[in-house]
Short mmCIF file of C-alpha atoms in Angstrom, two decimals:
data_model
loop_
_atom_site.label_atom_id
_atom_site.label_comp_id
_atom_site.label_asym_id
_atom_site.label_seq_id
_atom_site.Cartn_x
_atom_site.Cartn_y
_atom_site.Cartn_z
CA GLY A 1 98.33 119.43 95.59
CA ALA A 2 96.68 116.71 97.64
CA VAL A 3 98.33 113.31 97.82
CA ARG A 4 95.79 110.50 97.85
CA ALA A 5 96.05 106.75 98.20
CA PRO A 6 96.14 105.05 94.77
CA PRO A 7 92.87 103.42 93.70
CA CYS A 8 93.37 99.83 94.82
CA GLY A 9 93.75 97.93 98.05
CA ALA A 10 90.13 97.78 99.24
CA GLY A 11 90.96 98.83 102.80
CA ARG A 12 93.88 96.39 103.21
CA PRO A 13 97.16 97.70 104.68
CA TRP A 14 99.67 98.92 102.13
CA ARG A 15 103.34 98.18 101.84
CA CYS A 16 105.94 100.09 99.80
CA VAL A 17 109.11 99.26 97.86
CA CYS A 18 111.44 102.10 96.82
CA TYR A 19 114.11 101.64 94.16
CA GLY A 20 116.72 104.05 92.77
CA LEU A 21 116.34 106.88 95.28
CA GLY A 22 119.97 107.94 94.82
CA ARG A 23 122.45 109.85 96.97
CA PHE A 24 120.05 112.02 98.95
CA GLY A 25 122.91 113.15 101.22
CA THR A 26 124.49 115.10 98.35
CA CYS A 27 121.76 115.41 95.70
CA PRO A 28 118.88 117.90 96.21
CA ASN A 29 116.64 116.06 93.71
CA ALA A 30 117.05 112.82 95.66
CA ARG A 31 116.23 114.64 98.92
CA HIS A 32 113.03 115.99 97.38
CA GLN A 33 112.10 112.49 96.21
CA LEU A 34 112.75 111.10 99.70
CA ALA A 35 110.62 113.87 101.24
CA PHE A 36 107.77 113.08 98.85
CA LEU A 37 108.06 109.37 99.70
CA LEU A 38 107.76 110.14 103.42
CA LEU A 39 104.73 112.33 102.71
CA LEU A 40 103.14 109.51 100.70
CA LEU A 41 103.68 107.06 103.53
CA GLN A 42 102.10 109.47 105.98
CA ARG A 43 99.06 110.21 103.81
CA MET A 44 98.54 106.52 103.02
CA GLU A 45 99.03 105.57 106.68
CA VAL A 46 101.86 103.19 105.82
CA PRO A 47 104.22 102.66 108.81
CA PRO A 48 107.85 103.33 107.82
CA ASP A 49 108.81 99.76 108.67
CA ARG A 50 106.47 98.58 105.88
CA CYS A 51 108.59 100.47 103.34
CA LEU A 52 111.57 98.61 101.84
CA VAL A 53 114.30 100.73 100.25
CA PHE A 54 117.28 99.84 98.11
CA ASP A 55 119.87 101.64 96.04
CA PRO A 56 123.46 100.36 95.63
CA ALA A 57 124.65 103.97 95.70
CA PHE A 58 123.68 104.58 99.34
CA SER A 59 126.56 105.54 101.62
CA GLU A 60 126.87 104.18 105.16
CA LEU A 61 125.66 107.52 106.50
CA GLU A 62 122.60 107.46 104.23
CA VAL A 63 121.81 103.90 105.27
CA ALA A 64 121.97 105.02 108.91
CA ALA A 65 119.70 108.01 108.16
CA LEU A 66 117.10 105.75 106.52
CA GLY A 67 117.21 103.55 109.59
CA GLU A 68 116.59 106.55 111.84
CA LEU A 69 113.55 107.37 109.70
CA GLY A 70 112.28 103.86 110.36
CA LEU A 71 112.58 102.66 106.76
CA ARG A 72 113.85 99.14 106.10
CA LEU A 73 116.61 98.26 103.66
CA LEU A 74 116.00 95.30 101.40
CA PRO A 75 118.07 92.38 102.73
CA GLU A 76 119.51 91.69 99.26
CA ASN A 77 120.06 93.59 96.06
CA GLU A 78 117.01 93.40 93.82
CA VAL A 79 118.23 96.13 91.50
CA ARG A 80 121.37 97.76 90.28
CA ALA A 81 119.82 100.64 88.42
CA ALA A 82 121.32 103.55 86.55
CA PRO A 83 119.10 106.56 87.33
CA THR A 84 117.79 108.23 84.19
CA GLN A 85 116.51 111.77 83.92
CA PRO A 86 114.14 112.10 80.97
CA GLY A 87 113.94 115.54 79.44
CA PRO A 88 116.14 118.58 80.10
CA GLY A 89 117.75 119.43 83.37
CA PRO A 90 120.69 118.28 85.52
CA TRP A 91 120.62 115.16 87.65
CA CYS A 92 122.92 113.69 90.26
CA SER A 93 125.12 110.73 89.43
CA PRO A 94 125.52 107.99 92.03
CA SER A 95 128.96 107.29 93.45
CA PRO A 96 130.46 103.87 92.81
CA ALA A 97 129.49 101.26 95.37
CA PRO A 98 130.69 97.74 96.12
CA ALA A 99 128.73 95.09 94.24
CA PRO A 100 125.92 93.86 96.51
CA ARG A 101 125.18 90.16 96.81
CA SER A 102 122.49 88.20 94.98
CA PRO A 103 121.28 90.79 92.45
CA GLN A 104 117.72 90.20 91.29
CA GLU A 105 117.41 93.34 89.14
CA GLY A 106 114.14 94.67 90.50
CA LYS A 107 112.26 91.38 90.34
CA HIS A 108 110.27 91.88 93.52
CA ARG A 109 107.13 89.79 93.91
CA VAL A 110 103.94 91.38 95.20
CA GLN A 111 102.70 89.70 98.35
CA ASP A 112 99.21 89.60 99.87
CA SER A 113 99.13 93.32 100.69
CA PRO A 114 98.69 96.00 98.02
CA THR A 115 102.13 97.37 97.18
CA LEU A 116 103.28 100.80 96.07
CA PHE A 117 106.49 100.77 94.01
CA TYR A 118 108.21 104.14 94.20
CA MET A 119 110.70 104.18 91.28
CA VAL A 120 111.25 107.75 90.12
CA HIS A 121 113.61 108.00 87.09
CA CYS A 122 114.60 104.33 87.05
CA GLY A 123 115.54 102.55 83.84
CA LYS A 124 112.99 100.92 81.53
CA ALA A 125 114.41 97.44 82.17
CA LEU A 126 113.64 97.79 85.88
CA TYR A 127 109.94 98.43 85.23
CA ASN A 128 109.91 95.61 82.68
CA ASN A 129 111.47 93.17 85.17
CA LEU A 130 108.99 94.14 87.87
CA LEU A 131 106.04 93.54 85.55
CA TRP A 132 107.47 90.15 84.49
CA ARG A 133 107.87 89.02 88.09
CA ASN A 134 104.20 89.82 88.76
CA TRP A 135 102.77 88.82 85.36
CA ALA A 136 99.26 87.78 86.38
CA PRO A 137 96.06 89.83 86.77
CA ALA A 138 95.77 89.11 90.49
CA ALA A 139 99.27 90.40 91.23
CA LEU A 140 99.29 93.37 88.84
CA SER A 141 95.93 94.61 90.11
CA ASN A 142 97.46 94.62 93.59
CA MET A 143 100.23 97.09 92.78
CA VAL A 144 100.77 100.75 91.92
CA ILE A 145 103.91 102.18 90.30
CA ILE A 146 105.06 105.78 90.71
CA GLY A 147 107.77 106.27 88.13
CA ASN A 148 108.58 107.18 84.54
CA SER A 149 105.49 107.58 82.39
CA PHE A 150 104.62 104.43 80.44
CA LYS A 151 102.84 106.65 77.91
CA GLY A 152 106.07 108.62 77.56
CA MET A 153 108.03 105.44 76.92
CA GLN A 154 105.52 104.44 74.25
CA GLU A 155 105.89 107.82 72.57
CA ARG A 156 109.70 107.99 72.69
CA VAL A 157 110.70 104.40 71.96
CA LEU A 158 110.18 102.81 68.54
CA SER A 159 107.39 100.26 68.80
CA ARG A 160 109.57 97.43 67.50
CA ILE A 161 112.23 98.22 70.13
CA LEU A 162 109.68 98.49 72.93
CA GLU A 163 108.12 95.15 71.94
CA ARG A 164 111.50 93.44 71.55
CA ASP A 165 113.41 94.72 74.58
CA TYR A 166 110.64 95.74 76.98
CA SER A 167 107.82 93.43 75.97
CA TYR A 168 106.04 93.47 79.32
CA ILE A 169 105.75 97.24 79.28
CA ALA A 170 104.46 97.05 75.70
CA LYS A 171 101.87 94.39 76.59
CA ILE A 172 100.57 96.10 79.74
CA LEU A 173 99.84 99.47 78.12
CA LYS A 174 96.22 98.58 77.31
CA GLY A 175 95.69 97.38 80.86
CA THR A 176 97.13 100.48 82.54
CA GLU A 177 95.56 103.58 84.04
CA GLU A 178 98.03 106.46 84.30
CA VAL A 179 97.86 109.93 85.85
CA ALA A 180 100.80 112.32 85.59
CA LEU A 181 102.03 114.05 88.73
CA PRO A 182 101.09 117.73 88.66
CA ALA A 183 103.86 119.94 87.33
CA HIS A 184 105.54 122.27 89.81
CA PRO A 185 108.06 124.91 88.68
CA ARG A 186 110.28 124.32 91.71
CA TYR A 187 110.59 120.57 91.10
CA THR A 188 110.76 120.40 87.31
CA ASP A 189 113.90 118.24 87.29
CA THR A 190 112.83 116.12 90.25
CA PHE A 191 109.53 114.71 89.04
CA ASN A 192 109.43 115.43 85.28
CA ASP A 193 107.87 112.61 83.25
CA THR A 194 106.61 110.96 86.47
CA SER A 195 103.18 109.31 86.65
CA VAL A 196 101.11 107.13 88.92
CA HIS A 197 100.26 103.81 87.22
CA TRP A 198 97.78 101.18 88.31
CA PHE A 199 96.27 98.14 86.64
CA PRO A 200 92.51 97.68 87.18
CA LEU A 201 91.45 94.05 87.23
CA HIS A 202 88.60 94.63 84.78
CA LYS A 203 91.04 96.04 82.20
CA LEU A 204 93.51 93.21 82.70
CA GLU A 205 90.79 90.62 82.22
CA GLN A 206 89.95 92.16 78.83
CA LEU A 207 93.43 91.39 77.48
CA SER A 208 93.75 88.30 75.32
CA ALA A 209 94.81 84.96 76.78
CA GLU A 210 97.96 85.06 74.63
CA VAL A 211 99.17 88.09 76.60
CA TRP A 212 99.38 86.02 79.79
CA GLU A 213 100.74 82.81 78.25
CA PHE A 214 104.18 84.22 77.39
CA LEU A 215 106.24 84.26 80.61
CA GLU A 216 109.84 84.23 79.38
CA GLU A 217 112.23 86.07 81.70
CA PRO A 218 113.71 89.21 80.08
CA THR A 219 117.35 88.86 79.02
CA TYR A 220 118.04 92.10 77.04
CA GLN A 221 120.51 90.34 74.75
CA GLU A 222 119.91 92.85 71.92
CA CYS A 223 119.48 95.93 74.09
CA GLU A 224 122.27 98.45 73.53
CA ASP A 225 121.31 100.97 76.21
CA LEU A 226 120.52 98.74 79.16
CA GLU A 227 119.96 100.79 82.31
CA ILE A 228 120.60 98.08 84.89
CA ILE A 229 123.46 95.69 85.58
CA ARG A 230 122.49 92.08 85.02
CA LYS A 231 123.73 89.14 87.10
CA GLU A 232 126.09 88.00 84.38
CA ASP A 233 127.61 91.50 84.08
CA GLU A 234 128.41 91.92 87.76
CA GLY A 235 131.85 90.32 87.63
CA ASN A 236 133.13 91.83 84.40
CA GLY A 237 133.55 95.43 85.48
CA ARG A 238 130.70 96.87 83.45
CA SER A 239 129.11 100.01 84.79
CA PRO A 240 125.53 101.16 84.34
CA VAL A 241 124.97 103.69 81.61
CA ALA A 242 122.74 106.71 82.07
CA VAL A 243 120.72 107.41 78.98
CA GLN A 244 117.77 109.48 77.95
CA SER A 245 114.60 107.45 78.64
#
């Protein structure tokens, strides 16, 4: 089907941030996701050098290939994500990689330009961190997320767990517009449970003042199935755990 620019931006130039793409040199699903990203950039008229990409699993050859495509690697690690594949079907595990420096766990701040975050099958904590970093109507209304369905998270995760561990996802649900990507039999495992999310300013402004007053950084102290590696975990040998989302 047609790929259209998400409904925000008002004519301003877009930028893109891609997390958790995976080992596209060895994984067909990751290659399909990369191909779709390149198509999106083309349709949205986003130059490749305005697309920042990061995944700690990338090999040197994959990094070189991304450079040949004109994409830019993030200068520091903003995420160490364990890819998750909701629903049935195989997925490709990343190979171990050296610990990158200065992990920020997906906490990328939206700048002046509207920003598309391409985060297919990333962990819930990554989306939660991204929302926290941009927790203000002006910033949230300036971004679009292509990734795991927020509605699906709401349906699959107990409300008390969602509100405790992923409070920013829980709070933004009423301010979110979401459209699922059309199903395609050839790419069932590649884009299942994937939606386009955006946050219209008029919906955000209808949320209560209390929603915006709480700005505590997520810590995930009680979360048993954390899908990213936190700063404090980097030196203790812990590995990310792939779980059902």
